[in-house]
Coordinates of C-alpha atoms in Angstrom, one line a residue:
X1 CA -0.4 18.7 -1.6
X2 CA 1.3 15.6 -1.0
X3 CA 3.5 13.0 -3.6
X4 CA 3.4 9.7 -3.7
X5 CA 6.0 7.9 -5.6
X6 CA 5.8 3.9 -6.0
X7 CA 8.7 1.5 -6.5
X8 CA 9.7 -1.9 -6.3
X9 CA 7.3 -3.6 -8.9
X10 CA 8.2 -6.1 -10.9
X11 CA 8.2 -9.6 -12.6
X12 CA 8.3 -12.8 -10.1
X13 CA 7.9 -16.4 -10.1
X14 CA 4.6 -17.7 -8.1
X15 CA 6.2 -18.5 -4.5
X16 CA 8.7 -15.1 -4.7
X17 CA 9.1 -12.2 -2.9
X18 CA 9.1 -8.0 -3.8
X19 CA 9.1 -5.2 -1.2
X20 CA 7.2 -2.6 -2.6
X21 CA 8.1 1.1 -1.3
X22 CA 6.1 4.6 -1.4
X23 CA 7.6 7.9 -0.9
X24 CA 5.7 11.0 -0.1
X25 CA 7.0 14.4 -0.4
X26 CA 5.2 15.9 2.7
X27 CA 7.0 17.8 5.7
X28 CA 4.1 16.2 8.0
X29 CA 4.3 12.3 7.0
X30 CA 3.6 10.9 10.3
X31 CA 0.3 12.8 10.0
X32 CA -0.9 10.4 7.4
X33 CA -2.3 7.1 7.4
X34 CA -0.7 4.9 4.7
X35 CA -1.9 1.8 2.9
X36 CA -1.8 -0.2 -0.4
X37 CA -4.5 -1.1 -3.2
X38 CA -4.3 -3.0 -5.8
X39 CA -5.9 -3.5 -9.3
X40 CA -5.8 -6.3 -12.0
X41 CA -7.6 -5.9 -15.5
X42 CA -11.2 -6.4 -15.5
X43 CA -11.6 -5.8 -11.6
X44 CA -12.5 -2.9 -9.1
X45 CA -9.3 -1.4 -7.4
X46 CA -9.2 -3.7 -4.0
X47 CA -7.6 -2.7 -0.3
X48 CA -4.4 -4.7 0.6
X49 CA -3.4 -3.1 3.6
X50 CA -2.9 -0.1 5.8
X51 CA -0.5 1.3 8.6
X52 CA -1.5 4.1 11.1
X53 CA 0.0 7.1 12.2
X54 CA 3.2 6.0 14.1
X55 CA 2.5 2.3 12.6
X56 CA 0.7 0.8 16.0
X57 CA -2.0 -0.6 14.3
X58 CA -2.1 -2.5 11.1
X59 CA -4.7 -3.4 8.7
X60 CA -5.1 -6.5 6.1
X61 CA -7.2 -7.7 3.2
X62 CA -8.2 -11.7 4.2
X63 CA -6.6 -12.5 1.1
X64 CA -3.0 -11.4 2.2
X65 CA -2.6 -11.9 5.8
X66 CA 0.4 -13.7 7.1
X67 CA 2.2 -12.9 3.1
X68 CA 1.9 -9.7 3.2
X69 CA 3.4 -7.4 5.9
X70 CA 3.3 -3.2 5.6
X71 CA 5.4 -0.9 7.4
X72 CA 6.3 2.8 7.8
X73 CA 9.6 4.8 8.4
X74 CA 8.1 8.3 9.4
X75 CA 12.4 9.3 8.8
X76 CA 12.6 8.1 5.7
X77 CA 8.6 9.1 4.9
X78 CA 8.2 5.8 3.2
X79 CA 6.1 3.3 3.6
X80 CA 6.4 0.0 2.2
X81 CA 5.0 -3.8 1.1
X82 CA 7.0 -6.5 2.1
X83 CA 5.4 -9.2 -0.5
X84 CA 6.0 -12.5 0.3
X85 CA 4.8 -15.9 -0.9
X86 CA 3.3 -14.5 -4.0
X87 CA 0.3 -15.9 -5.9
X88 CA -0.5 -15.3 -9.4
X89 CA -3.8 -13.8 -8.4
X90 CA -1.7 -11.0 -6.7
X91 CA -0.8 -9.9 -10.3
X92 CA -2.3 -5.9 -10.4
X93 CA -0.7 -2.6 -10.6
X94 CA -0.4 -1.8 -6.7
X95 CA -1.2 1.7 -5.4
X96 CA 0.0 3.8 -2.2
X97 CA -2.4 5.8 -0.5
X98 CA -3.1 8.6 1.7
X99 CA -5.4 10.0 4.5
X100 CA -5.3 11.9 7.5
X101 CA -8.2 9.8 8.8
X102 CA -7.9 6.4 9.6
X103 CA -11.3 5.4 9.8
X104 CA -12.8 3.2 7.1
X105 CA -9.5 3.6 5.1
X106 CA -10.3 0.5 3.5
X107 CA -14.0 1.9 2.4
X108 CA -13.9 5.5 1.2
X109 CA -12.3 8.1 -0.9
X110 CA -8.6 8.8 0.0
X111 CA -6.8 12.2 -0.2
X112 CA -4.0 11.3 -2.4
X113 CA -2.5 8.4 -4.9
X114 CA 0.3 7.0 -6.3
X115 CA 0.5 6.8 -9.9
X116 CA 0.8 2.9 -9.2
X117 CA 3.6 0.2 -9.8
X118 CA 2.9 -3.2 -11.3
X119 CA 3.3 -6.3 -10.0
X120 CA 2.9 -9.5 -12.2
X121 CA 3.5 -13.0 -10.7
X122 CA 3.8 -15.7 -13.2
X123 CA 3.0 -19.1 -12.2

């Protein structure tokens, strides 16, 4: 069974920053693929991003590249949303993830989940 524990969320201006982080409690971290969804009121949850294994590859929504940049400490089994140039469209309760699979990561059902942190950017 693996943990995931959000932080990080918060209330921001339109132009700001946030660095979201997600912890897992798993011996075996860097055997997971990590990522990030999101979900505003009203709407389908929605893929942001996602790292691989030993972060070599890296995944992004259209509607976050080059403001939104993921990474992954495999030491510190975190993973985290560095949040930058925010929108108030990117207002949602954001989500970590977990798979062992990396395929379609964007596209299917996920092993585990965060309980979610909010984000809400006010313009």
């Amino acid at each position: 069974q693996v943990q995931l524990v959000e932080s990080g969320g918060g209330l921001v201006q339109a132009g700001g920053s946030l660095r979201l982080s997600c912890t897992a409690s798993v011996r075996t971290f860097s055997g997971y693929v990590l990522g990030w969804f999101r979900q505003a009121p009203g709407n389908e949850r929605e893929f942001v991003a996602a790292i691989s294994w030993i972060g070599s590859r890296t995944y992004y929504a259209d509607s976050v590249k080059g403001r939104f940049t993921i990474s992954r400490d495999n030491a510190k089994r975190t993973v985290y949303l560095q949040m930058n140039s925010l929108k108030p469209e990117d207002t949602a309760v954001y989500y970590c993830a977990a798979d062992p699979r990396e395929s379609d990561f964007d596209a299917r059902e996920l092993s585990y989940w965060g309980q979610g942190t909010q984000v809400t950017v006010s313009s």
